[in-house]
Tab-separated table of C-alpha atoms in Angstrom:
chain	number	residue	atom	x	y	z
A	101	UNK	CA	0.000	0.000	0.000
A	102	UNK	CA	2.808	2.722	1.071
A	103	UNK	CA	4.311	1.960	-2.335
A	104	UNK	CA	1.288	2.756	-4.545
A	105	UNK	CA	0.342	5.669	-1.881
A	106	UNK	CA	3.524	7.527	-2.397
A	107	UNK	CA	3.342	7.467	-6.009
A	108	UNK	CA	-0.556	8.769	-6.110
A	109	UNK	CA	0.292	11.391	-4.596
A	110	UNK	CA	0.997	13.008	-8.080
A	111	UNK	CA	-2.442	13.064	-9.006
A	112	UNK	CA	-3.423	14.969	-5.867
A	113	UNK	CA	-0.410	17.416	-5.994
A	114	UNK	CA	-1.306	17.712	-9.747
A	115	UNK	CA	-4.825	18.890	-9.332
A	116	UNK	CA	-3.721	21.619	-6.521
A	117	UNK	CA	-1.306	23.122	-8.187
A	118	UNK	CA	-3.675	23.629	-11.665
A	119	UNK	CA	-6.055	25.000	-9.453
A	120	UNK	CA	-2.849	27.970	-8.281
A	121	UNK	CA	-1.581	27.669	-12.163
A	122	UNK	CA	-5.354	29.040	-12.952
A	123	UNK	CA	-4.818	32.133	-10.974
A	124	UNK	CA	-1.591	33.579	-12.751
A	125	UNK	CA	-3.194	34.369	-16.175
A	126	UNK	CA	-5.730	37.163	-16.241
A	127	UNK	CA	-8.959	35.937	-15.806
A	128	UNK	CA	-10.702	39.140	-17.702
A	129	UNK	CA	-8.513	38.503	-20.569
A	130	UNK	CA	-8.796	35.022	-21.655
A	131	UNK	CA	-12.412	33.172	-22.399
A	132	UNK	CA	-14.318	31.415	-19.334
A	133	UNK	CA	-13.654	27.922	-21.757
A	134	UNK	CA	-9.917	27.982	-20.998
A	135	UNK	CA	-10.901	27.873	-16.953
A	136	UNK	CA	-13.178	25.133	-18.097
A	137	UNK	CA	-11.665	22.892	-19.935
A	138	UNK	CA	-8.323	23.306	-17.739
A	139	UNK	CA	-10.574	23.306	-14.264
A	140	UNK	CA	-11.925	20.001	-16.016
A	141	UNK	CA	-8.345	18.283	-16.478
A	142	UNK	CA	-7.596	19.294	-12.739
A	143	UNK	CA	-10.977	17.896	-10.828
A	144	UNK	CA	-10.012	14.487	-12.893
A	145	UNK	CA	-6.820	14.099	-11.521
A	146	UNK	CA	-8.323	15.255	-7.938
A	147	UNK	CA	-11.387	12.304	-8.491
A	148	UNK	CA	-8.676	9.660	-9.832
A	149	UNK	CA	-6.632	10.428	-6.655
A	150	UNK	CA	-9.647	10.419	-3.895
A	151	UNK	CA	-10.553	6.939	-5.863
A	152	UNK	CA	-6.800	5.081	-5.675
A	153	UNK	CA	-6.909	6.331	-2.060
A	154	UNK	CA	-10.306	4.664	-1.410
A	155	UNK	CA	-9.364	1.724	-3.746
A	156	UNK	CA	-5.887	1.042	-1.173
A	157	UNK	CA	-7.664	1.250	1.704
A	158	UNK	CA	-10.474	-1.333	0.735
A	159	UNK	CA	-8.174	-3.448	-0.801
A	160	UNK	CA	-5.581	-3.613	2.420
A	161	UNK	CA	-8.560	-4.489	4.678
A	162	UNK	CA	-8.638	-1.575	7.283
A	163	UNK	CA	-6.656	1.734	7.718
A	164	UNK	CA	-5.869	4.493	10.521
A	165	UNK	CA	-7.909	7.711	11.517
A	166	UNK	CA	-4.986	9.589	9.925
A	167	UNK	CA	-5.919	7.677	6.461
A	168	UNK	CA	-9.556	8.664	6.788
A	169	UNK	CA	-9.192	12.131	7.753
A	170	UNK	CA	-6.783	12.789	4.972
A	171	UNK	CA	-9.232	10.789	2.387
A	172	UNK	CA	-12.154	13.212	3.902
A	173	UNK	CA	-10.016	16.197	3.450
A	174	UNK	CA	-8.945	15.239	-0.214
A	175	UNK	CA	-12.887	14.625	-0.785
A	176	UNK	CA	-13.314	17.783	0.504
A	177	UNK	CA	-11.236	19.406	-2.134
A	178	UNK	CA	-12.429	17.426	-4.430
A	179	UNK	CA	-16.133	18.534	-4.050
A	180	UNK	CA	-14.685	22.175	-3.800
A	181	UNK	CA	-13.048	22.300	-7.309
A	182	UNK	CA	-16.048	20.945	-8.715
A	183	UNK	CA	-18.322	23.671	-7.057
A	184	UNK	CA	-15.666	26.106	-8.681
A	185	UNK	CA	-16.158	24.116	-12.096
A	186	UNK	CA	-19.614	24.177	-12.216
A	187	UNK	CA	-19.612	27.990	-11.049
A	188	UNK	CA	-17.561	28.562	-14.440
A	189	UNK	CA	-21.009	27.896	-16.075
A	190	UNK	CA	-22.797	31.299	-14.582
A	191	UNK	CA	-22.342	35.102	-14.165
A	192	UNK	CA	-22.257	34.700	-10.017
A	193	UNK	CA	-18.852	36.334	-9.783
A	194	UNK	CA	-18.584	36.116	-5.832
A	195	UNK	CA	-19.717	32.738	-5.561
A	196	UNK	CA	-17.077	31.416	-8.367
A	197	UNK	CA	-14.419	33.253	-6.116
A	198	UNK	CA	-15.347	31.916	-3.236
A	199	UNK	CA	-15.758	28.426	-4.310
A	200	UNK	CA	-12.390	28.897	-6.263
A	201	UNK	CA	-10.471	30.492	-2.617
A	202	UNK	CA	-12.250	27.388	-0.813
A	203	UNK	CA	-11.236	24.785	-3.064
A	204	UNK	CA	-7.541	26.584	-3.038
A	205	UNK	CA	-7.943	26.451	0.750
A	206	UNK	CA	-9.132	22.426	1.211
A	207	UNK	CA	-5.967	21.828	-1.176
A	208	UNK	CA	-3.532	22.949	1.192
A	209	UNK	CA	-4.872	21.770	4.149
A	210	UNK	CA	-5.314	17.941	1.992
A	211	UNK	CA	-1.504	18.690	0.969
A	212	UNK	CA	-0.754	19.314	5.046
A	213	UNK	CA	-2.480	15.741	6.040
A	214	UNK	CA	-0.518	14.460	3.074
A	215	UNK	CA	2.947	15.017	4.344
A	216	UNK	CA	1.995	14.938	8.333
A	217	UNK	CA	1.453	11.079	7.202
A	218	UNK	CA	4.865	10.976	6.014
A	219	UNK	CA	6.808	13.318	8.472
A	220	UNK	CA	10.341	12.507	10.401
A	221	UNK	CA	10.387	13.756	13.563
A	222	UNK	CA	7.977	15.276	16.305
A	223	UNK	CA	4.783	17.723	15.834
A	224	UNK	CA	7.045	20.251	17.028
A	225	UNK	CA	9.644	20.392	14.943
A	226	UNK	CA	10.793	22.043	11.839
A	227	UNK	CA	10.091	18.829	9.859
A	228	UNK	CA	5.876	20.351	10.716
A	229	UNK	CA	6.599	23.160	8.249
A	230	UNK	CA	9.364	21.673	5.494
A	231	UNK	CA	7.193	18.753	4.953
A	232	UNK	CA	3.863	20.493	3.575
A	233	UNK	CA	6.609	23.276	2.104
A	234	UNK	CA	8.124	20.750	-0.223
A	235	UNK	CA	4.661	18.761	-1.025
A	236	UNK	CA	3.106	22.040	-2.048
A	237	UNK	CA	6.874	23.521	-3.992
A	238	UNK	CA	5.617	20.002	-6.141
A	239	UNK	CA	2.365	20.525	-6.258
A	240	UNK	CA	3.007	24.125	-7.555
A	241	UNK	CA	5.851	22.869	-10.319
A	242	UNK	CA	3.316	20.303	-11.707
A	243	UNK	CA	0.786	22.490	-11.851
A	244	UNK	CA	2.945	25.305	-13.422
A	245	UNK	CA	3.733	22.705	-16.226
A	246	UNK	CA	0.530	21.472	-16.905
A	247	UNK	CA	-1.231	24.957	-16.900
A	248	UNK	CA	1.474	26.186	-19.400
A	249	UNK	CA	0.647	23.664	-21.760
A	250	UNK	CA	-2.876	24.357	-21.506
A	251	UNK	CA	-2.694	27.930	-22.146
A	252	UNK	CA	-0.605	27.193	-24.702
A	253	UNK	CA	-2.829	25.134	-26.551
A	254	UNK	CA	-5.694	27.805	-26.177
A	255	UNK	CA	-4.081	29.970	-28.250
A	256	UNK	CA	-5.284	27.313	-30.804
A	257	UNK	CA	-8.463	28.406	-30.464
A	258	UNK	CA	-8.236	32.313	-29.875
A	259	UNK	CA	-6.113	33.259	-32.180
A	260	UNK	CA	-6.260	37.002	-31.502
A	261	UNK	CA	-5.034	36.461	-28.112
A	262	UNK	CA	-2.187	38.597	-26.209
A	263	UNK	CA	1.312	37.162	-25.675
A	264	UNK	CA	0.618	38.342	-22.591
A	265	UNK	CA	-1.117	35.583	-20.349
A	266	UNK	CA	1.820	33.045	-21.614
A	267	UNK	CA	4.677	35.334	-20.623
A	268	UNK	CA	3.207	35.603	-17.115
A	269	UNK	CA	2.617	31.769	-16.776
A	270	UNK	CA	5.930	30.785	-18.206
A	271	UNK	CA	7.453	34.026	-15.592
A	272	UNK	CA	5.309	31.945	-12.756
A	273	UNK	CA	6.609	28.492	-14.550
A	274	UNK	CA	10.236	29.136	-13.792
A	275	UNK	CA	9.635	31.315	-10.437
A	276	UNK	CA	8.353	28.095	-9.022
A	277	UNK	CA	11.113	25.711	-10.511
A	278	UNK	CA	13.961	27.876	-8.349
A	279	UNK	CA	11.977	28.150	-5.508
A	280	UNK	CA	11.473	24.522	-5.174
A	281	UNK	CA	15.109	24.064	-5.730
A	282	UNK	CA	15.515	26.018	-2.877
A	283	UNK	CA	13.121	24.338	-0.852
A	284	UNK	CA	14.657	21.031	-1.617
A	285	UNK	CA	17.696	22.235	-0.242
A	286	UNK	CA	16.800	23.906	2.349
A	287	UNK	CA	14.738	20.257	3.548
A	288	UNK	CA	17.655	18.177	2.675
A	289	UNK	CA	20.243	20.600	5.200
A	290	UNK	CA	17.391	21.692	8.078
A	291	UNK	CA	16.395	17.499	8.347
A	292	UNK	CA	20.295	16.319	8.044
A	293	UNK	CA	20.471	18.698	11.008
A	294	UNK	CA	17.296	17.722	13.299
A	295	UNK	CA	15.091	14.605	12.742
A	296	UNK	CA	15.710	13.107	9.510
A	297	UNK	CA	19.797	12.984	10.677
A	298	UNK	CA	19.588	8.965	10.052
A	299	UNK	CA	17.643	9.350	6.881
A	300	UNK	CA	19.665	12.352	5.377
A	301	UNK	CA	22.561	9.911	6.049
A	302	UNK	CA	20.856	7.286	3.929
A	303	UNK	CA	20.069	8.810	1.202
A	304	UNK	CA	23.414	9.866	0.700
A	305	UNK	CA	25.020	6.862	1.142
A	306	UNK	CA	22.441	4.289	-0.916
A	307	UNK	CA	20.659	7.001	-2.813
A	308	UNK	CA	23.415	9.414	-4.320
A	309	UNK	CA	22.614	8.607	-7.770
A	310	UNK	CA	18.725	8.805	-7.270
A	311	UNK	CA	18.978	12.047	-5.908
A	312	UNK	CA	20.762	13.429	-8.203
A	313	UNK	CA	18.491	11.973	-11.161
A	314	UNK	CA	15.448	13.404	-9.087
A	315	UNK	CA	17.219	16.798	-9.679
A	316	UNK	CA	18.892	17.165	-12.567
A	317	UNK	CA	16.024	15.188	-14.760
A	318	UNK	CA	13.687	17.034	-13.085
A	319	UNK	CA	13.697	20.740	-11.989
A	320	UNK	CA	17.305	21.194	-13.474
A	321	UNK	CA	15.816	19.768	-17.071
A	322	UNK	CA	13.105	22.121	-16.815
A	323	UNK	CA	14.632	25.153	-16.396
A	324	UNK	CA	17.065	24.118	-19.400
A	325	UNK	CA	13.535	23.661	-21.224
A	326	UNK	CA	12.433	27.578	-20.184
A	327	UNK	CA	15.498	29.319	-21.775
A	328	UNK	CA	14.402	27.442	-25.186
A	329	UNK	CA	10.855	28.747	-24.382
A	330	UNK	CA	11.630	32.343	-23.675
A	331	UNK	CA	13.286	32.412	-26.682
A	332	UNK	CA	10.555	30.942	-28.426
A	333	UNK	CA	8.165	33.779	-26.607
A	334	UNK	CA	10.717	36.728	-28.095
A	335	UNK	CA	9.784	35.718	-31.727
A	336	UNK	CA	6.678	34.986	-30.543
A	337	UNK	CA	5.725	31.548	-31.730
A	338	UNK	CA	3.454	30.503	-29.139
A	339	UNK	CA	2.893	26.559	-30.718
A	340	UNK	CA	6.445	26.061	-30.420
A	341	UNK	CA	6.730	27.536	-26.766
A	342	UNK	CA	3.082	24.994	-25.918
A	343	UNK	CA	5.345	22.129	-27.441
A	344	UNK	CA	8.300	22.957	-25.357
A	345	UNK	CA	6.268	23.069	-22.286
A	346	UNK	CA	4.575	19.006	-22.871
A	347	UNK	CA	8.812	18.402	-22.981
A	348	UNK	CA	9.013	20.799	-19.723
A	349	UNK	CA	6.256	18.902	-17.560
A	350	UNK	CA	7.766	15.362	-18.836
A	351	UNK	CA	10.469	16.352	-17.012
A	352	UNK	CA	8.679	18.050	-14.180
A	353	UNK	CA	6.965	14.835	-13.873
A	354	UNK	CA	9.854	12.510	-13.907
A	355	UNK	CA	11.690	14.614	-11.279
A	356	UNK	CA	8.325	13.806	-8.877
A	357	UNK	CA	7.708	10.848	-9.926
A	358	UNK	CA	11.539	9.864	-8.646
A	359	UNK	CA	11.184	12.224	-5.815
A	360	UNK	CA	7.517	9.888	-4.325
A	361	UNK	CA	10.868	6.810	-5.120
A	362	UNK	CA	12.762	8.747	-2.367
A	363	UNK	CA	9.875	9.540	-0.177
A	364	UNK	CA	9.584	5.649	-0.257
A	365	UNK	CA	13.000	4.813	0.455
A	366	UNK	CA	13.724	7.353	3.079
A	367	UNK	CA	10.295	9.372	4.255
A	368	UNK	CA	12.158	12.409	2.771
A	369	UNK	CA	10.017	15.046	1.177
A	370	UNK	CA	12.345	15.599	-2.048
């Protein structure tokens, strides 16, 4: 179960972070079927992770309150982005924020019970704060990826439409690449130092060459990806920048999808 738990997680993170990604481009300048159609893509991940969670837990026979209570919470978010899906449909501005802030809200707190389930060390500790840090600095990248490749492919369809909106995401795209480098280091030195001593020392010992796969194929990769899409942006050729961004979150999702490997291995949240 912890195998196939760790790697889920993608889904989950995946659907939070489109939900932020959603929020960088202006909302009065692009048409209410981009939010749709990319609000769609995100509640599917969010409704494919709430059912592998349910789907472990049957199948291993009986689980912890922790298990439930994150399940509920993920539910929770779950039901939220839909409300802010279906709000897409209608002119009720201040509901469709507030469902949208809510479902934003639930996400974090579903990330929090996420990595508590994971976490090295005591409640009060600094591992409390770098653990939902690092699962959101994912969440964020994936959805950074996949929303840049969305908007990218909605210039497909309003072909009038300002560079504008992908210069900002791709500007959000690579903020959130070095700050989760950051963040990753910043776990891997503050953990080495407190709780996760013994499993700081593990990794480096038996997972060297992971770890550095989990960076360099991953965030490293990407950022390598956003000076070819910048460039791309100066001429502007937008269907060459959207094609350079399904490259950029093929990486992005390599990079987590070997960072859940480490999780596995040592309960680190890199």
């Amino acid at each position: 179960m912890e195998f196939s738990d760790c790697f889920l997680l993608v889904f989950g993170q995946l659907a939070v972070g489109g939900l932020f990604g959603l929020a960088v481009p202006p909302f009065q300048v692009l048409e209410r079927g981009f939010y749709k159609s990319s609000a769609g893509v995100f509640l599917f991940c969010a409704a494919l992770f709430v059912a592998g969670k349910v789907a472990l837990v049957l199948r291993a026979g009986g689980t912890t309150g922790g298990r439930v209570a994150e399940i509920g919470l993920w539910t929770a978010f779950t039901v939220a982005a839909a409300v802010y899906l279906a709000s897409l449909w209608g002119d009720a501005g201040r509901r469709r924020a507030r469902a949208y802030t809510t479902a934003l809200a639930l996400g974090l707190i579903a990330l929090t019970a996420s990595a508590s389930l994971h976490r090295l060390g005591p409640l009060l500790s600094l591992a409390t704060i770098l653990y939902p840090l690092a699962f959101l600095m994912a969440a964020l990248a994936l959805g950074a990826a996949a929303s840049g490749m969305l908007l990218g492919h909605w210039y497909l369809i309003d072909l009038g439409l300002s560079i504008v909106p992908l210069q900002r995401m791709f500007r959000y795209f690579v903020g959130v690449l070095v700050a989760q480098l950051a963040v990753l280091a910043l776990t891997v030195l503050a953990l080495g130092l407190g709780p996760g001593a013994a499993a700081v020392h593990s990794l480096w010992q038996d997972h060297a060459a992971l770890l550095t796969a989990r960076i360099v194929l991953g965030p490293c990769a990407a950022l390598g990806l956003s000076y070819l899409i910048h460039r791309t942006l100066q001429i502007p050729q937008t269907m060459a920048a959207t094609g350079l961004f399904y490259i950029a979150i093929l990486a992005v999702m390599v990079g987590e999808l070997l960072g859940r490997l480490i999780l596995l291995r040592t309960s680190l949240p890199l």
